[in-house]
Coordinates of C-alpha atoms and ligand atoms in Angstrom, one line a residue:
M6 CA 11.1 33.7 115.2
S7 CA 13.9 34.7 112.7
S8 CA 17.5 34.4 113.7
N9 CA 17.7 38.2 113.6
E10 CA 14.9 38.5 116.2
I11 CA 16.5 35.8 118.4
L12 CA 19.9 37.6 118.3
F13 CA 18.3 40.9 119.0
Q14 CA 16.5 39.6 122.1
R15 CA 19.7 38.1 123.4
A16 CA 21.7 41.2 122.6
Q17 CA 19.3 43.4 124.5
R18 CA 20.0 41.3 127.7
S19 CA 23.7 41.9 127.6
T20 CA 24.1 45.3 125.8
P21 CA 22.0 48.4 126.3
G22 CA 19.4 48.5 123.5
G23 CA 21.1 45.5 121.9
V24 CA 23.6 47.5 119.9
N25 CA 27.0 49.2 120.2
S26 CA 26.0 52.3 118.3
P27 CA 22.5 53.7 118.5
V28 CA 21.4 54.1 114.9
R29 CA 21.9 50.4 114.4
A30 CA 18.9 49.7 116.6
F31 CA 16.4 50.7 113.9
H32 CA 14.6 53.0 116.4
S33 CA 13.7 55.6 113.9
V34 CA 12.3 53.1 111.4
G35 CA 11.0 50.4 113.8
G36 CA 11.5 46.7 113.3
T37 CA 14.3 44.3 114.0
P38 CA 17.9 45.2 113.1
R39 CA 19.6 42.8 110.8
F40 CA 22.6 41.0 112.4
I41 CA 25.2 40.7 109.6
K42 CA 27.1 37.4 109.1
K43 CA 29.3 38.3 106.2
A44 CA 29.7 40.8 103.4
N45 CA 31.3 40.7 99.9
G46 CA 31.4 43.4 97.2
P47 CA 28.1 45.3 97.3
Y48 CA 26.3 42.5 99.3
I49 CA 25.8 41.7 102.9
W50 CA 24.0 38.6 104.4
D51 CA 22.0 38.6 107.6
A52 CA 21.7 35.9 110.3
D53 CA 18.8 34.3 108.2
D54 CA 21.1 34.1 105.2
K55 CA 19.1 36.8 103.4
Q56 CA 21.2 38.7 100.9
Y57 CA 21.0 42.5 100.6
I58 CA 22.5 45.1 98.3
D59 CA 24.2 47.3 100.9
Y60 CA 24.0 51.1 100.7
I61 CA 25.6 51.8 104.1
G62 CA 29.0 50.3 103.5
S63 CA 29.8 50.5 107.2
W64 CA 28.7 54.2 107.0
G65 CA 31.4 54.9 104.4
P66 CA 34.5 52.9 104.9
A67 CA 33.6 50.1 102.4
I68 CA 34.3 52.4 99.4
L69 CA 35.9 49.5 97.5
G70 CA 33.1 47.1 98.3
H71 CA 33.2 44.7 101.2
A72 CA 36.2 42.3 101.7
H73 CA 38.2 43.5 98.7
P74 CA 40.8 40.7 98.2
S75 CA 43.9 43.0 98.2
V76 CA 42.7 44.7 101.4
I77 CA 42.1 41.3 103.1
E78 CA 45.5 40.1 102.0
A79 CA 47.2 43.2 103.4
V80 CA 45.4 42.8 106.7
Q81 CA 46.3 39.1 107.0
E82 CA 49.9 39.8 106.2
A83 CA 50.1 42.6 108.8
A84 CA 48.4 40.5 111.4
A85 CA 50.9 37.7 111.0
L86 CA 53.7 40.1 111.9
G87 CA 52.1 41.1 115.2
L88 CA 49.0 43.0 116.2
S89 CA 50.2 46.1 118.1
F90 CA 53.6 47.3 119.3
G91 CA 53.0 50.7 121.0
A92 CA 56.0 51.9 119.1
P93 CA 56.3 53.6 115.7
T94 CA 56.3 51.7 112.4
E95 CA 57.2 52.4 108.9
A96 CA 53.6 51.8 107.7
E97 CA 52.6 54.8 109.8
V98 CA 55.1 57.0 108.0
L99 CA 53.8 55.8 104.7
M100 CA 50.2 56.5 105.7
A101 CA 51.0 60.0 106.9
E102 CA 52.9 60.7 103.7
E103 CA 50.1 59.5 101.7
I104 CA 47.5 61.6 103.5
C105 CA 49.7 64.7 103.2
R106 CA 50.1 64.1 99.5
L107 CA 46.4 63.5 98.8
V108 CA 44.7 66.1 100.9
P109 CA 45.6 69.6 99.7
S110 CA 45.6 71.5 103.1
I111 CA 47.4 68.8 105.2
E112 CA 51.1 69.4 105.9
Q113 CA 51.3 67.2 108.9
V114 CA 48.9 64.6 110.3
R115 CA 48.4 62.5 113.4
L116 CA 46.7 59.1 113.4
V117 CA 44.0 58.2 115.9
S118 CA 41.4 55.4 116.1
S119 CA 38.0 57.1 115.6
G120 CA 36.4 60.1 114.0
T121 CA 35.3 61.2 117.5
E122 CA 38.9 61.2 118.6
A123 CA 40.0 63.1 115.5
T124 CA 37.5 66.0 115.9
M125 CA 37.9 66.1 119.7
S126 CA 41.7 66.4 119.3
A127 CA 41.4 69.0 116.5
L128 CA 39.2 71.1 118.8
R129 CA 41.6 70.9 121.7
L130 CA 44.5 71.7 119.4
A131 CA 42.6 74.7 118.0
R132 CA 41.9 76.0 121.5
G133 CA 45.4 75.4 122.6
A134 CA 46.9 77.1 119.5
T135 CA 44.7 80.2 119.7
K136 CA 44.4 80.3 123.5
R137 CA 40.7 80.9 123.0
D138 CA 37.7 78.9 124.3
K139 CA 34.7 79.5 122.1
I140 CA 33.9 77.3 119.2
V141 CA 31.3 77.5 116.4
K142 CA 29.4 74.5 115.0
F143 CA 26.3 74.2 112.8
E144 CA 23.0 72.6 113.5
G145 CA 22.6 69.1 111.9
C146 CA 26.4 68.6 111.6
Y147 CA 27.7 65.6 113.6
H148 CA 31.3 65.6 114.7
G149 CA 31.4 62.6 117.0
H150 CA 30.4 62.4 120.6
A151 CA 32.9 64.6 122.4
D152 CA 31.1 66.6 125.2
S153 CA 31.4 70.1 123.8
L154 CA 30.0 69.0 120.5
L155 CA 26.8 67.3 121.8
V156 CA 25.0 70.6 121.7
K157 CA 22.1 72.3 120.1
A158 CA 21.4 76.0 119.7
G159 CA 20.5 78.1 122.7
S160 CA 17.1 79.6 122.9
G161 CA 18.0 83.0 121.6
L162 CA 19.9 84.1 118.5
L163 CA 23.6 83.9 119.0
T164 CA 23.3 82.5 122.5
F165 CA 25.6 79.7 123.5
G166 CA 24.4 76.1 123.3
N167 CA 22.6 73.5 125.4
P168 CA 23.6 69.9 125.7
T169 CA 21.8 67.3 123.5
S170 CA 22.8 64.4 125.7
S171 CA 22.3 64.0 129.4
G172 CA 25.6 63.6 131.2
V173 CA 27.0 66.7 129.5
P174 CA 27.4 69.6 131.9
N175 CA 26.1 72.9 130.7
D176 CA 29.5 74.2 131.6
F177 CA 31.0 72.1 128.8
T178 CA 28.7 73.4 126.1
K179 CA 28.5 77.0 127.1
H180 CA 31.5 77.8 124.9
T181 CA 29.8 76.3 121.8
L182 CA 27.9 78.6 119.5
V183 CA 25.5 76.6 117.2
L184 CA 24.5 78.3 114.0
D185 CA 22.4 77.5 110.9
Y186 CA 24.1 75.6 108.1
N187 CA 24.4 77.6 104.9
N188 CA 23.4 80.8 106.7
C189 CA 26.1 83.4 105.9
E190 CA 24.5 86.3 107.6
Q191 CA 24.3 84.5 110.9
L192 CA 28.0 83.6 110.6
E193 CA 29.0 87.2 109.9
A194 CA 26.9 88.3 112.9
A195 CA 28.5 85.8 115.2
F196 CA 32.0 86.9 114.2
A197 CA 31.0 90.6 114.5
Q198 CA 30.0 89.9 118.1
F199 CA 32.5 87.3 119.2
G200 CA 35.3 87.2 116.6
S201 CA 38.3 87.8 118.8
E202 CA 37.1 85.0 121.2
I203 CA 36.4 82.2 118.6
A204 CA 39.1 79.5 118.6
C205 CA 37.6 77.6 115.7
V206 CA 34.7 76.9 113.4
I207 CA 34.1 73.2 112.7
V208 CA 31.9 72.2 109.8
E209 CA 31.1 69.2 107.6
P210 CA 31.8 70.8 104.2
V211 CA 29.4 68.3 102.7
A212 CA 27.0 67.4 105.4
G213 CA 26.1 63.7 105.7
N214 CA 24.7 63.4 109.2
M215 CA 21.4 65.2 108.5
N216 CA 20.9 63.3 105.3
L217 CA 23.1 64.7 102.5
I218 CA 23.2 68.5 102.4
R219 CA 25.7 70.4 100.2
A220 CA 27.3 73.5 101.6
T221 CA 27.0 76.4 99.3
Q222 CA 30.3 77.8 97.9
Q223 CA 29.5 81.1 99.4
F224 CA 28.9 79.6 102.9
L225 CA 32.3 78.0 103.0
E226 CA 34.1 81.0 101.4
T227 CA 32.5 83.3 104.0
M228 CA 33.7 81.0 106.7
R229 CA 37.2 80.9 105.3
K230 CA 37.3 84.7 105.1
L231 CA 36.0 85.3 108.6
C232 CA 38.3 82.7 110.2
T233 CA 41.3 84.3 108.4
E234 CA 40.3 87.9 109.4
H235 CA 39.8 86.9 113.1
S236 CA 42.7 84.5 113.4
S237 CA 40.3 81.6 114.1
I238 CA 41.0 78.1 113.0
L239 CA 38.8 76.6 110.3
I240 CA 38.3 72.9 110.8
F241 CA 36.8 70.8 108.0
D242 CA 35.3 67.6 109.5
E243 CA 35.8 65.3 106.5
V244 CA 35.5 62.1 108.5
M245 CA 32.6 61.2 106.2
C246 CA 33.2 63.2 103.0
G247 CA 37.0 62.8 102.9
F248 CA 38.1 60.3 100.1
R249 CA 34.4 59.9 99.5
V250 CA 33.2 62.9 97.4
S251 CA 36.6 63.0 95.6
L252 CA 40.2 61.9 96.2
G253 CA 41.1 65.2 97.8
G254 CA 37.8 65.5 99.8
A255 CA 35.3 68.3 99.8
Q256 CA 38.1 70.9 100.2
E257 CA 39.3 69.9 96.7
I258 CA 35.8 70.2 95.2
Y259 CA 35.2 73.6 96.8
N260 CA 38.9 74.7 96.4
I261 CA 39.0 76.0 100.0
Q262 CA 41.9 75.2 102.3
P263 CA 40.9 74.7 105.9
D264 CA 43.5 75.0 108.6
L265 CA 42.8 71.6 110.1
T266 CA 41.0 68.6 108.7
A267 CA 39.5 65.6 110.5
L268 CA 39.5 62.3 108.6
G269 CA 38.1 58.8 109.4
K270 CA 35.8 56.2 107.8
V271 CA 37.4 55.6 104.3
I272 CA 41.0 56.1 105.6
G273 CA 40.7 53.0 107.7
G274 CA 39.1 51.0 104.9
G275 CA 37.0 49.2 107.6
L276 CA 39.4 49.0 110.5
P277 CA 39.7 51.8 113.2
V278 CA 41.9 54.5 111.7
A279 CA 41.1 58.2 111.8
A280 CA 43.3 61.3 111.6
F281 CA 43.6 65.0 112.0
G282 CA 46.0 67.2 110.3
G283 CA 46.7 70.5 108.7
R284 CA 49.1 73.5 108.9
S285 CA 52.3 72.4 110.5
D286 CA 52.6 75.5 112.6
I287 CA 49.4 74.5 114.3
M288 CA 50.2 70.8 114.5
A289 CA 53.5 71.8 116.3
H290 CA 51.4 72.7 119.3
L291 CA 50.8 69.0 119.9
A292 CA 52.7 66.9 122.5
P293 CA 55.5 65.9 122.5
L294 CA 56.5 69.2 120.7
G295 CA 54.0 71.5 122.2
G296 CA 51.6 71.9 125.1
V297 CA 48.4 70.3 123.7
Y298 CA 48.1 66.8 125.0
Q299 CA 46.9 64.0 122.8
A300 CA 47.7 60.2 122.8
G301 CA 46.4 56.7 122.0
T302 CA 47.5 53.2 122.8
L303 CA 46.2 51.8 119.5
S304 CA 46.9 55.0 117.4
G305 CA 48.5 53.9 114.1
N306 CA 47.8 50.3 114.8
P307 CA 49.8 48.2 112.3
V308 CA 46.9 46.0 111.1
A309 CA 44.5 49.0 110.8
V310 CA 47.1 51.0 109.0
A311 CA 47.8 48.2 106.5
C312 CA 44.0 48.1 105.8
G313 CA 43.8 51.9 105.4
L314 CA 47.0 52.2 103.3
T315 CA 45.9 49.5 100.9
T316 CA 42.5 51.2 100.6
L317 CA 44.2 54.6 99.9
K318 CA 46.3 52.9 97.2
L319 CA 43.3 51.4 95.4
I320 CA 41.2 54.5 95.4
Q321 CA 44.0 56.3 93.4
E322 CA 43.5 54.1 90.4
S323 CA 42.7 56.2 87.4
D324 CA 39.0 56.7 86.8
F325 CA 38.1 55.4 90.3
Y326 CA 36.2 58.5 91.3
S327 CA 34.7 59.2 87.8
K328 CA 33.3 55.6 87.9
L329 CA 32.1 55.9 91.5
S330 CA 30.4 59.2 90.7
H331 CA 28.9 57.8 87.6
H332 CA 27.3 54.8 89.3
T333 CA 26.1 56.9 92.2
K334 CA 24.5 59.4 89.8
L335 CA 22.9 56.5 87.9
L336 CA 21.2 55.6 91.1
T337 CA 20.0 59.1 92.0
D338 CA 19.0 59.9 88.4
G339 CA 16.9 56.7 88.5
L340 CA 15.3 57.6 91.8
N341 CA 14.6 61.2 90.7
G342 CA 13.0 59.7 87.6
L343 CA 10.7 57.6 89.8
G344 CA 9.6 60.6 91.8
Q345 CA 8.6 62.3 88.5
E346 CA 7.0 59.2 86.9
L347 CA 4.9 58.4 89.9
G348 CA 4.1 62.0 90.8
I349 CA 5.3 61.8 94.4
D350 CA 7.5 64.2 96.4
F351 CA 10.6 62.1 96.3
C352 CA 14.0 63.1 95.1
A353 CA 17.7 62.3 95.4
D354 CA 21.1 64.0 95.2
A355 CA 24.7 62.7 94.9
I356 CA 28.3 63.9 95.3
G357 CA 31.0 61.4 94.5
G358 CA 30.1 58.1 96.1
M359 CA 27.7 59.7 98.6
F360 CA 23.9 60.2 98.1
G361 CA 20.8 61.4 99.8
I362 CA 17.1 60.3 99.4
Y363 CA 14.5 62.8 100.4
F364 CA 10.7 62.5 100.7
S365 CA 10.3 66.2 99.6
K366 CA 9.7 68.0 96.3
N367 CA 13.1 69.5 96.2
V368 CA 16.6 68.6 97.5
P369 CA 16.8 70.3 100.9
T370 CA 19.6 72.9 101.6
S371 CA 19.3 73.4 105.3
F372 CA 18.6 71.5 108.5
A373 CA 15.2 73.1 108.7
E374 CA 14.3 71.9 105.2
V375 CA 15.6 68.4 106.0
M376 CA 13.3 68.3 109.1
Q377 CA 10.3 69.0 106.9
C378 CA 10.9 65.8 104.8
D379 CA 8.2 63.2 105.2
A380 CA 9.7 60.8 107.7
E381 CA 6.7 58.5 107.8
S382 CA 7.0 57.8 104.1
F383 CA 10.7 57.2 104.5
K384 CA 10.0 54.6 107.2
K385 CA 7.6 52.7 104.9
F386 CA 10.0 53.0 102.0
F387 CA 12.9 51.7 104.1
H388 CA 11.0 48.6 105.1
A389 CA 9.6 48.0 101.5
M390 CA 13.2 48.2 100.3
L391 CA 14.5 45.9 103.0
D392 CA 11.9 43.3 102.1
R393 CA 13.2 43.5 98.5
G394 CA 16.8 43.0 99.6
I395 CA 18.0 46.6 99.5
Y396 CA 19.7 47.8 102.7
L397 CA 19.4 51.5 103.2
A398 CA 20.4 53.6 106.2
P399 CA 17.7 53.0 108.9
S400 CA 17.1 56.7 109.3
A401 CA 15.8 59.6 107.1
F402 CA 18.7 61.7 108.4
E403 CA 21.6 59.7 107.2
A404 CA 23.4 59.8 103.8
G405 CA 23.9 56.6 101.7
F406 CA 27.0 55.2 100.2
V407 CA 27.8 53.5 96.9
S408 CA 31.0 51.5 96.5
A409 CA 33.2 50.7 93.5
S410 CA 31.6 47.2 93.5
H411 CA 28.1 48.5 92.9
S412 CA 27.9 47.7 89.2
E413 CA 25.4 49.1 86.7
S414 CA 23.2 46.0 87.1
V415 CA 23.2 46.2 90.9
I416 CA 22.0 49.8 90.5
K417 CA 19.3 48.8 88.0
T418 CA 18.1 46.1 90.4
T419 CA 17.9 48.8 93.1
I420 CA 15.9 51.2 91.0
A421 CA 13.5 48.5 90.0
A422 CA 13.0 47.6 93.7
A423 CA 12.5 51.3 94.5
R424 CA 9.8 51.6 91.9
E425 CA 7.9 48.7 93.4
A426 CA 8.5 50.0 96.9
L427 CA 7.2 53.5 96.0
L428 CA 4.1 52.0 94.3
E429 CA 3.5 49.8 97.4
I430 CA 3.7 52.6 99.9
S431 CA 1.7 55.1 97.9
T432 CA -1.2 52.7 97.4
K433 CA -1.2 51.9 101.1
N434 CA -1.6 55.6 102.0
Ligands
PLP255 C1 31.2 59.4 111.6 C2 31.5 60.8 111.9 C3 32.3 61.2 113.0 C4 32.6 60.3 114.1 O1 33.4 59.2 113.7 P1 33.4 57.9 114.7 O2 34.5 57.1 114.0 O3 32.1 57.3 114.6 O4 33.8 58.3 116.0 C5 32.6 62.5 113.0 N1 32.3 63.4 112.1 C6 31.7 63.0 111.0 C7 31.4 64.0 109.9 C8 31.2 61.7 110.8 O5 30.5 61.4 109.8

């Protein structure tokens, strides 16, 4: 038995499913999860000392590559000064100033410890500020696991949602309207019917939790216009795409200003930092100034903030995003070329350092189209790549991530492996 298998068996005895976050369990692709021992640059090593080129990057945070020496040094220095104080620090001020400077729509920001906390708090704030209950989200967008967001569309058009997780009371999701991503007509219909009751619309402006799906410019503009007209708050959940698709996030690319933004993943650089921020008149509703309660023992933790702050410094080097985009596009151009060369329905798309791989003829533009991709082929491809030392997300419905340490030669190795993998899985069919 491999060390990964031994660890997975042990893990299942002490932890439900053997993992601390479900997608890690490989359920949708089958097989044994790799237990990671260490990581450096674009590489990770599993418990059997097998090396992989990593395209998960801890689901986004490792944008500089793993264990960047400057980041590690900053973390060690901060740790030596004490791990947590439960009192404010100068580093938090610097971090907040940096976020406000980098993200166009953020005037004020509050630090939290996870993306889930950021979106949950933004939602409460939007409801508190508008004194309204109803919220709008889109099918296929993930915003963390707060109760009112674990919801799928109701059975009829424009009916309120049903829980997607047991343990969530219907009463908690009955205020959530779930609409189709990239569907402007539905959004207009929803506002026509419920406009004056909608506290906020929450959206991933570049969706990365149903594989990578780009919002259309028109979709986000329609959303901005409707929210303004109806005094509803527009929340961009940029936990994944913030500092990932460009330095100013998706809002910079689309040139649209949300009222609130949720951030996470990259801003922690690998330690638990997330944030939500936006218009200062809305942020003023938060305790201790206003009536919307929100708090955290480890919010703004000094070691985590040192890690995030150093990461934010390094991604501001000139050409950082042009290089990152270039390398990501090299990968997806190579993969698209393979689909054409081998005559299979296989394609890829990239924005900044984020990419999607699809077993379909064309890049999908909606949740329904993503669901039509060939998940069986993905499963085989995933394992054929893993065998060849390429570690992709273990699900056909997750985006992939390239880091600044993925060099041209690393990308070429990946494309060569993908060619072999695609040949292997198409002859097996
Ligand atoms: C990952 C993610 C979250 C949740 O963040 P956690 O830190 O896992 O709680 C929320 N929204 C989006 C868009 C994400 O990708």
